[in-house]
XYZ file of C-alpha atoms in Angstrom:
554
model
C 31.566 -265.103 24.009
C 30.573 -261.146 22.682
C 32.241 -261.021 19.243
C 34.212 -257.802 18.255
C 32.265 -256.554 15.691
C 34.784 -253.664 14.316
C 38.237 -255.181 14.607
C 40.982 -252.470 13.890
C 44.157 -253.406 12.664
C 46.922 -252.549 14.902
C 44.846 -252.505 18.117
C 45.955 -255.725 20.980
C 42.384 -256.953 22.031
C 42.670 -259.376 25.188
C 42.194 -263.064 24.417
C 38.907 -263.870 24.388
C 38.771 -266.735 27.150
C 39.944 -263.407 29.858
C 37.387 -261.238 28.080
C 34.689 -263.762 28.840
C 35.777 -264.352 32.576
C 35.641 -260.440 32.622
C 32.731 -260.287 31.407
C 31.075 -263.185 33.555
C 32.173 -261.744 36.762
C 31.034 -258.131 36.124
C 34.840 -256.861 35.925
C 33.253 -255.652 32.435
C 29.916 -254.380 31.404
C 28.141 -256.364 28.705
C 27.165 -253.428 26.757
C 28.420 -250.320 24.791
C 28.403 -246.918 26.507
C 25.443 -245.657 23.694
C 23.208 -248.180 25.068
C 23.773 -246.946 28.236
C 23.155 -243.268 27.550
C 19.917 -244.660 25.961
C 19.132 -246.669 29.107
C 19.738 -243.399 31.412
C 17.677 -241.642 28.870
C 14.423 -244.085 29.572
C 15.006 -244.091 33.143
C 15.382 -240.386 33.726
C 14.226 -238.196 30.843
C 13.796 -234.835 32.252
C 17.106 -234.631 34.693
C 19.562 -232.805 33.729
C 22.294 -234.374 32.638
C 24.584 -231.612 31.562
C 25.303 -228.417 33.077
C 27.086 -225.414 32.656
C 27.195 -221.792 31.992
C 26.144 -221.547 28.571
C 23.462 -224.473 28.164
C 21.845 -227.395 30.091
C 20.622 -230.690 28.888
C 18.249 -233.418 30.363
C 18.951 -236.548 29.312
C 16.142 -236.645 27.013
C 17.794 -233.851 24.939
C 21.264 -235.274 25.294
C 20.199 -238.690 23.779
C 18.553 -237.119 21.028
C 21.574 -235.008 20.005
C 23.731 -237.494 20.369
C 21.464 -239.817 18.170
C 20.727 -237.869 15.019
C 24.788 -236.286 15.002
C 25.922 -240.232 14.991
C 23.636 -240.933 12.314
C 24.221 -237.718 10.143
C 28.694 -238.522 10.853
C 27.697 -241.795 9.088
C 25.398 -240.646 6.574
C 28.626 -238.059 5.802
C 30.786 -240.732 4.903
C 32.298 -242.187 8.210
C 31.952 -245.750 9.260
C 32.082 -247.694 12.601
C 35.850 -248.162 13.092
C 37.113 -244.882 11.347
C 39.086 -242.798 13.839
C 38.408 -239.176 14.160
C 40.885 -236.545 15.719
C 39.419 -234.551 18.311
C 40.663 -230.684 19.398
C 37.869 -229.438 21.921
C 37.922 -227.751 24.935
C 35.138 -228.859 28.282
C 31.988 -227.864 26.745
C 28.383 -229.686 26.090
C 29.115 -229.619 22.415
C 32.408 -232.017 23.125
C 30.393 -234.173 25.677
C 28.054 -234.442 22.655
C 30.223 -235.138 19.774
C 32.067 -237.663 21.775
C 28.637 -239.632 23.080
C 27.936 -239.457 19.009
C 31.121 -240.757 18.267
C 30.746 -243.427 20.552
C 27.035 -244.646 19.402
C 28.277 -244.555 15.674
C 31.488 -246.861 16.320
C 33.575 -243.842 15.231
C 36.920 -243.983 17.474
C 38.065 -240.170 18.955
C 41.649 -239.487 19.102
C 41.508 -237.555 22.562
C 44.222 -235.286 20.987
C 44.111 -231.683 22.889
C 43.261 -228.358 21.365
C 46.690 -227.122 22.506
C 48.365 -229.861 19.722
C 49.887 -228.383 17.196
C 51.682 -229.503 13.544
C 54.153 -232.493 15.197
C 51.419 -233.780 17.804
C 48.366 -233.725 15.193
C 50.707 -234.716 12.269
C 51.835 -238.071 14.308
C 48.494 -238.942 15.522
C 46.420 -238.556 12.364
C 49.103 -240.359 10.459
C 49.698 -243.079 13.159
C 45.978 -243.627 13.125
C 45.142 -243.163 9.494
C 42.351 -241.063 11.192
C 39.239 -239.712 8.415
C 37.007 -237.539 10.555
C 38.654 -233.913 12.649
C 36.362 -232.326 15.408
C 37.449 -228.713 16.049
C 36.203 -226.147 18.685
C 36.027 -222.598 16.747
C 36.258 -220.167 19.651
C 38.946 -222.362 21.592
C 41.095 -219.341 22.771
C 42.528 -216.993 20.073
C 44.167 -219.971 18.038
C 42.328 -220.078 15.070
C 41.924 -224.354 15.556
C 39.328 -224.066 11.929
C 42.011 -222.658 10.021
C 44.822 -225.135 11.536
C 42.467 -228.308 10.913
C 41.966 -227.171 7.135
C 46.006 -226.759 7.161
C 46.343 -230.390 8.703
C 43.773 -232.025 6.122
C 45.984 -230.865 3.303
C 49.145 -232.282 4.903
C 47.462 -235.879 5.396
C 45.121 -237.347 3.251
C 43.413 -239.696 5.457
C 41.751 -236.606 6.607
C 38.386 -235.947 5.206
C 35.416 -235.440 7.052
C 35.390 -231.763 9.424
C 33.318 -231.296 11.932
C 33.224 -227.798 13.965
C 31.546 -226.950 16.932
C 30.749 -223.095 18.098
C 31.439 -221.770 14.507
C 29.964 -219.268 13.507
C 27.063 -219.617 11.026
C 27.043 -223.238 9.240
C 30.905 -223.291 8.842
C 30.308 -224.325 5.149
C 27.717 -227.328 5.926
C 30.227 -229.005 8.445
C 28.886 -227.226 11.872
C 28.265 -229.567 14.308
C 24.400 -228.066 15.206
C 24.134 -227.585 11.277
C 24.547 -231.493 11.194
C 21.924 -232.464 14.233
C 19.415 -230.008 12.840
C 19.451 -231.774 9.376
C 18.749 -234.955 10.720
C 15.393 -236.309 11.514
C 15.128 -238.307 14.749
C 13.449 -241.157 13.246
C 15.632 -241.476 10.709
C 18.802 -241.482 12.825
C 17.347 -244.099 14.929
C 17.045 -246.438 11.572
C 20.310 -245.463 10.708
C 21.958 -246.651 14.068
C 19.824 -249.931 14.232
C 22.538 -251.543 11.481
C 25.376 -250.416 13.529
C 26.831 -253.250 15.395
C 28.571 -252.501 18.351
C 29.515 -254.941 21.707
C 31.994 -254.641 24.766
C 34.980 -255.710 23.378
C 34.757 -253.181 20.216
C 37.289 -250.005 20.498
C 35.595 -246.930 22.374
C 38.000 -244.310 21.926
C 42.036 -243.973 21.406
C 43.305 -242.209 24.166
C 47.022 -240.745 24.935
C 50.032 -241.471 27.207
C 52.427 -239.003 28.198
C 55.987 -240.583 28.063
C 59.531 -239.715 27.273
C 60.078 -239.908 23.759
C 58.057 -238.083 20.926
C 56.410 -240.761 19.515
C 52.525 -240.526 20.614
C 51.776 -243.650 22.601
C 47.812 -244.550 21.583
C 45.696 -246.308 24.241
C 42.493 -248.310 22.870
C 39.844 -248.293 25.348
C 36.737 -250.177 25.137
C 33.376 -249.935 25.512
C 32.848 -252.961 28.104
C 36.275 -252.136 29.769
C 35.384 -248.342 30.332
C 31.669 -248.672 31.780
C 33.036 -251.010 34.120
C 36.127 -248.890 35.340
C 33.984 -245.988 35.641
C 31.459 -248.064 37.954
C 34.593 -249.247 40.134
C 35.692 -245.710 41.008
C 32.066 -244.708 41.552
C 31.798 -247.646 44.317
C 34.580 -246.275 45.984
C 33.715 -242.887 46.316
C 30.567 -243.686 46.893
C 28.774 -242.311 44.103
C 25.155 -242.950 43.215
C 22.626 -242.157 40.240
C 21.329 -238.696 42.365
C 25.575 -237.519 42.598
C 26.251 -234.282 40.939
C 29.784 -234.094 39.918
C 31.902 -231.037 38.656
C 34.411 -231.124 36.351
C 36.611 -227.935 34.876
C 39.755 -229.798 32.862
C 40.116 -231.271 29.780
C 36.838 -233.627 28.874
C 39.149 -235.267 26.112
C 41.344 -236.641 28.899
C 40.856 -240.443 29.756
C 40.109 -238.620 33.434
C 37.616 -236.251 32.190
C 35.818 -239.234 30.585
C 35.970 -241.797 33.560
C 35.583 -239.400 36.169
C 32.657 -237.070 34.377
C 31.407 -238.503 31.262
C 30.829 -241.756 31.190
C 29.295 -241.910 35.049
C 26.734 -239.477 33.473
C 26.417 -241.668 30.567
C 25.827 -245.009 32.560
C 24.530 -244.195 35.572
C 22.128 -241.573 35.818
C 25.260 -238.908 37.517
C 24.516 -235.268 36.527
C 27.534 -233.379 35.421
C 28.750 -229.838 36.171
C 31.092 -228.563 33.077
C 33.479 -225.575 33.398
C 35.388 -224.781 30.249
C 38.415 -223.486 32.687
C 39.403 -223.455 36.109
C 38.417 -220.717 37.858
C 38.124 -221.309 41.841
C 35.617 -218.700 42.959
C 32.918 -219.839 40.054
C 33.867 -223.466 40.568
C 32.810 -223.011 44.386
C 29.451 -220.670 43.223
C 28.808 -223.705 41.109
C 29.164 -226.299 43.799
C 26.838 -224.140 45.918
C 24.202 -223.299 43.261
C 23.820 -226.790 41.812
C 24.331 -228.901 45.017
C 27.289 -230.312 43.780
C 28.012 -233.459 45.410
C 31.821 -234.925 44.445
C 34.626 -232.588 43.042
C 37.735 -233.874 41.544
C 41.234 -232.555 40.512
C 43.906 -234.011 38.531
C 45.647 -230.584 38.092
C 46.459 -227.382 39.774
C 42.957 -227.076 41.402
C 43.905 -228.295 44.735
C 47.049 -225.389 45.069
C 44.886 -222.604 43.549
C 41.875 -223.661 46.419
C 44.606 -223.653 49.422
C 45.284 -220.189 48.260
C 41.494 -218.914 47.949
C 40.667 -216.812 51.406
C 37.087 -216.564 50.810
C 35.603 -219.949 51.351
C 33.027 -218.148 54.087
C 30.979 -216.639 51.364
C 30.243 -220.389 49.727
C 27.734 -223.126 51.103
C 29.693 -226.172 50.641
C 27.171 -228.273 52.316
C 26.527 -230.555 49.433
C 29.891 -231.639 48.950
C 30.401 -235.288 50.198
C 34.494 -235.651 48.824
C 36.852 -233.428 47.009
C 39.205 -235.911 45.485
C 42.962 -234.285 44.201
C 46.268 -236.126 43.330
C 48.135 -234.911 46.517
C 47.669 -232.971 49.549
C 44.315 -233.677 50.649
C 45.025 -233.626 54.192
C 45.746 -229.688 53.808
C 42.757 -229.318 51.335
C 40.363 -230.958 53.811
C 41.473 -228.908 56.691
C 40.545 -225.800 54.610
C 37.716 -226.688 52.999
C 36.456 -228.758 55.826
C 35.008 -231.646 53.849
C 36.418 -234.851 53.157
C 38.879 -234.841 51.063
C 41.475 -237.918 49.332
C 44.522 -238.433 47.371
C 43.808 -240.123 43.886
C 45.772 -241.744 41.358
C 45.055 -242.686 37.898
C 47.006 -243.510 34.713
C 45.997 -243.811 31.274
C 47.021 -247.607 30.563
C 44.297 -248.345 33.011
C 44.944 -247.959 36.807
C 42.677 -245.771 39.023
C 43.225 -245.503 42.567
C 41.196 -244.033 45.564
C 39.284 -243.658 48.738
C 35.749 -242.759 49.641
C 34.758 -239.961 52.353
C 34.558 -242.727 55.070
C 37.430 -244.080 54.509
C 40.275 -243.692 57.686
C 41.993 -240.356 57.181
C 45.785 -242.188 57.320
C 44.080 -244.082 54.111
C 42.702 -240.714 52.281
C 45.402 -238.217 53.290
C 49.030 -240.392 53.004
C 47.970 -243.054 50.675
C 46.753 -243.032 46.889
C 43.911 -245.291 48.137
C 42.972 -249.032 46.268
C 41.414 -249.917 42.926
C 38.078 -249.947 42.461
C 38.108 -253.680 40.891
C 38.643 -256.456 42.701
C 40.153 -258.518 39.908
C 42.931 -255.996 39.533
C 46.213 -257.126 40.255
C 48.858 -255.016 41.885
C 52.763 -255.598 42.506
C 55.723 -253.436 43.441
C 58.817 -254.425 41.886
C 62.183 -253.597 41.769
C 62.655 -252.105 38.540
C 65.743 -253.706 37.744
C 65.146 -257.748 38.503
C 61.584 -257.455 38.559
C 61.525 -259.231 42.067
C 58.937 -258.388 44.646
C 59.712 -255.510 46.839
C 60.042 -256.661 50.267
C 57.174 -255.849 53.185
C 56.988 -252.008 53.346
C 59.662 -251.357 50.754
C 59.653 -249.126 47.750
C 58.873 -250.852 44.462
C 57.837 -249.528 41.065
C 53.759 -250.229 40.585
C 52.945 -253.000 37.936
C 49.754 -254.192 37.298
C 47.211 -256.252 35.121
C 43.406 -256.917 35.120
C 40.346 -255.549 33.436
C 41.081 -252.155 33.254
C 45.101 -252.546 31.933
C 45.366 -252.377 28.336
C 46.573 -255.317 26.161
C 49.100 -253.186 24.510
C 49.852 -250.107 22.656
C 48.245 -249.346 19.327
C 50.564 -250.396 16.609
C 53.595 -250.269 18.610
C 55.309 -253.464 19.073
C 58.550 -252.458 20.272
C 57.107 -250.665 23.120
C 54.882 -253.316 23.681
C 58.082 -255.506 24.147
C 59.239 -253.391 26.913
C 55.961 -252.188 28.790
C 55.304 -255.045 30.531
C 57.182 -256.905 32.856
C 57.684 -260.806 32.057
C 54.904 -261.816 34.290
C 52.347 -259.671 31.985
C 52.107 -256.755 34.452
C 52.076 -253.131 33.060
C 54.887 -251.108 34.449
C 53.791 -248.075 35.690
C 57.418 -246.170 35.995
C 56.075 -244.971 39.346
C 57.487 -245.554 42.466
C 55.015 -246.551 45.519
C 55.173 -248.543 48.672
C 52.250 -250.314 50.220
C 50.030 -249.782 53.419
C 47.580 -252.151 54.736
C 44.745 -249.804 55.994
C 41.905 -252.017 58.179
C 42.674 -254.550 56.199
C 42.455 -252.955 52.650
C 46.167 -252.565 50.518
C 46.862 -249.038 49.690
C 49.788 -247.343 47.610
C 51.532 -244.384 48.620
C 53.159 -242.458 45.804
C 56.927 -241.990 45.973
C 58.338 -240.825 42.909
C 58.454 -241.661 39.219
C 61.168 -243.609 36.937
C 60.429 -242.515 33.719
C 61.748 -239.070 32.201
C 58.680 -236.745 31.891
C 57.014 -234.051 33.691
C 53.390 -233.811 35.038
C 52.335 -230.308 34.447
C 48.991 -229.957 36.016
C 47.914 -233.208 34.803
C 49.761 -232.974 31.381
C 52.572 -235.177 30.556
C 55.999 -233.807 28.823
C 58.150 -235.748 27.291
C 61.547 -234.603 28.381
C 63.654 -236.383 25.110
C 60.723 -234.752 22.757
C 61.631 -231.126 23.949
C 65.264 -231.553 24.412
C 65.280 -232.524 20.838
C 63.325 -229.680 19.793
C 65.255 -227.272 21.835
C 68.501 -228.490 20.343
C 67.417 -227.571 16.743
C 67.838 -223.541 18.090
C 71.166 -222.101 16.146
C 72.660 -220.923 19.652
C 72.327 -224.501 21.567
C 74.775 -227.361 21.627
C 72.882 -229.634 23.565
C 69.738 -229.514 26.005
C 68.443 -231.611 29.085
C 64.664 -230.884 30.593
C 64.070 -231.593 34.193
C 60.991 -230.975 36.378
C 61.167 -228.293 38.848
C 58.609 -227.812 41.817
C 55.760 -225.341 41.098
C 53.094 -224.355 43.708
C 50.224 -224.388 41.090
C 50.893 -226.969 38.589
C 53.038 -229.514 40.730
C 55.934 -229.197 38.250
C 57.153 -227.030 35.321
C 59.903 -227.483 33.054
C 63.310 -226.273 33.873
C 66.021 -226.993 30.792
C 69.594 -226.496 30.953
C 71.487 -225.585 28.057
C 75.270 -226.349 26.646
C 75.483 -223.313 24.411
C 77.579 -222.992 21.108
C 80.978 -221.524 21.331
C 80.411 -217.363 20.941
C 75.742 -217.575 21.081
C 73.753 -216.105 23.680
C 71.383 -218.090 25.460
C 67.895 -217.385 24.214
C 65.685 -216.401 27.112
C 62.303 -218.148 28.056
C 59.917 -216.125 25.523
C 62.508 -216.532 22.979
C 62.996 -219.936 23.388
C 58.900 -220.830 23.241
C 58.326 -218.812 20.253
C 61.188 -220.855 18.497
C 59.190 -223.905 19.961
C 55.922 -222.820 19.082
C 57.136 -221.976 15.484
C 58.783 -225.458 15.010
C 55.305 -227.117 15.681
C 55.519 -227.628 19.502
C 52.567 -227.498 21.927
C 52.811 -224.464 23.892
C 52.259 -226.177 27.294
C 55.343 -228.159 26.298
C 57.697 -225.140 26.586
C 60.228 -224.887 29.189
C 59.299 -222.509 31.854
C 62.881 -221.856 33.213
C 66.128 -221.728 31.278
C 69.662 -222.409 32.984
C 72.599 -222.199 31.335
C 75.852 -224.531 32.527
C 79.309 -225.149 30.757
C 78.972 -229.098 31.027
C 75.642 -231.671 32.252
C 76.674 -233.593 35.479
C 77.128 -237.333 34.501
C 76.857 -240.445 36.898
C 80.095 -242.750 37.740
C 79.153 -244.583 34.629
C 79.303 -241.629 32.289
C 75.413 -240.830 31.898
C 73.676 -237.443 31.932
C 72.558 -237.201 36.113
C 69.349 -235.975 35.560
C 68.727 -236.635 39.263
C 71.819 -233.805 40.101
C 69.994 -231.709 37.082
C 66.549 -231.931 39.208
C 68.088 -231.012 42.332
C 69.621 -228.327 40.757
C 66.275 -226.737 39.734
C 64.310 -227.143 42.500
C 67.146 -225.616 44.750
C 66.951 -222.694 42.228
C 63.442 -222.308 42.615
C 64.144 -222.291 46.686
C 66.457 -219.541 46.353
C 63.997 -217.397 43.910
C 67.111 -216.786 41.776
C 66.274 -215.238 38.037
C 65.145 -217.663 35.358
């Protein structure tokens, strides 16, 4: 049985007998991401691993850079099992930093560059992070100064690594660390690192309805197999080329773009931001075979009217969260809906799947050992055939438990051990394959282009405003992001409501990430309530949707 070489207190590990079964039947891969990258570099040393407008790296170059950085991190004082905060964008440097941590056994805490004092403070304290990786040129905000500020506030943060900074950044520059570490020395240092498939690879973050970060440990063997499973669904072999323009730190970015590249010889084209015209140019120039979107890309593509000037003949599949039928008619290439949740389930359909499955369901899992059920949210009884129920799952890709969060874990699973997604779905059997269509959510959050916003967290911050007596945040429809936040306010007597800009300035000043700020403000005398006296958020969502449809002023 593969041992856990670097156990981390607070991580819930799958029982040894379960892990042994999954390793034996191929549901987990008996290896590590670092070893997978080394093997890919031996097979394809000269093949391009990463392509971007700024720079591209072959497999040999990527393997060498990550070896040297991994060893430099260990030499600087980080140890296998240590955690490191990450605030970086979608760049080659981010890929190098992540893969170097995977090789060294340092566990990335996959936060975002947009996170501020509230999120970074909570996450750093909760994980006891010792490292901190930031990108110096991400937007106008000074992430380097912010990181140093947070290091003063959180004593465990001791090791700062700055990517894309000017000069040496006080000896903490990513390229300086790589340059100062000889390759042979690096390989000798890394020979001492003991890691296996059951060791923690990364700490991913889940969106939720509260302000407390929920941290999801992902494991080397599990992540490798999970990525391989979705590649089988989409027909992605080692000759494939994938394009990715969304956050690389996301669970989706790593499973769809980073791990297939490291483990399977897939070339990944990286874009630092969504730019539809440039995306199509890159697909044409680099003969991209697969494009995936979890955010606002599909609506922007549907609005793009200059497709005729782009050659998309290399593209075998475009996968998106929704609207695959419209997108396929617009692009003229096979498109399919997908579903993904950081807690461990990916659903999808390949380019050769029947149109109904691709367009009107989210597809099926790529792992035969995954168990999916639809349950009544209250009774936890099975939903009737053809009926709607809460999607619940267990299996090789399912988290065993949130990190250091026993209270959350107590309610996150059914009595039979299925993880509860809070997503309502319906099952469909298409050519003998059971697929699932998304019907709505139970939980109180907003999905803004793939970023989950917990409504209770934002409400608590809005209620700190001196003019606000109470606040309720709900999702409102948006053509690009899918959803944005609309906040309903009950004001204090004699006070004037803040507008969207003023409220955002207040919330950011309180340390909340800007993307979480409400993008519509509505004032009410009182909130609608249900028959049992609870705030009727369904009624508020309906009101917000009606206001958007009417085009009423925000």
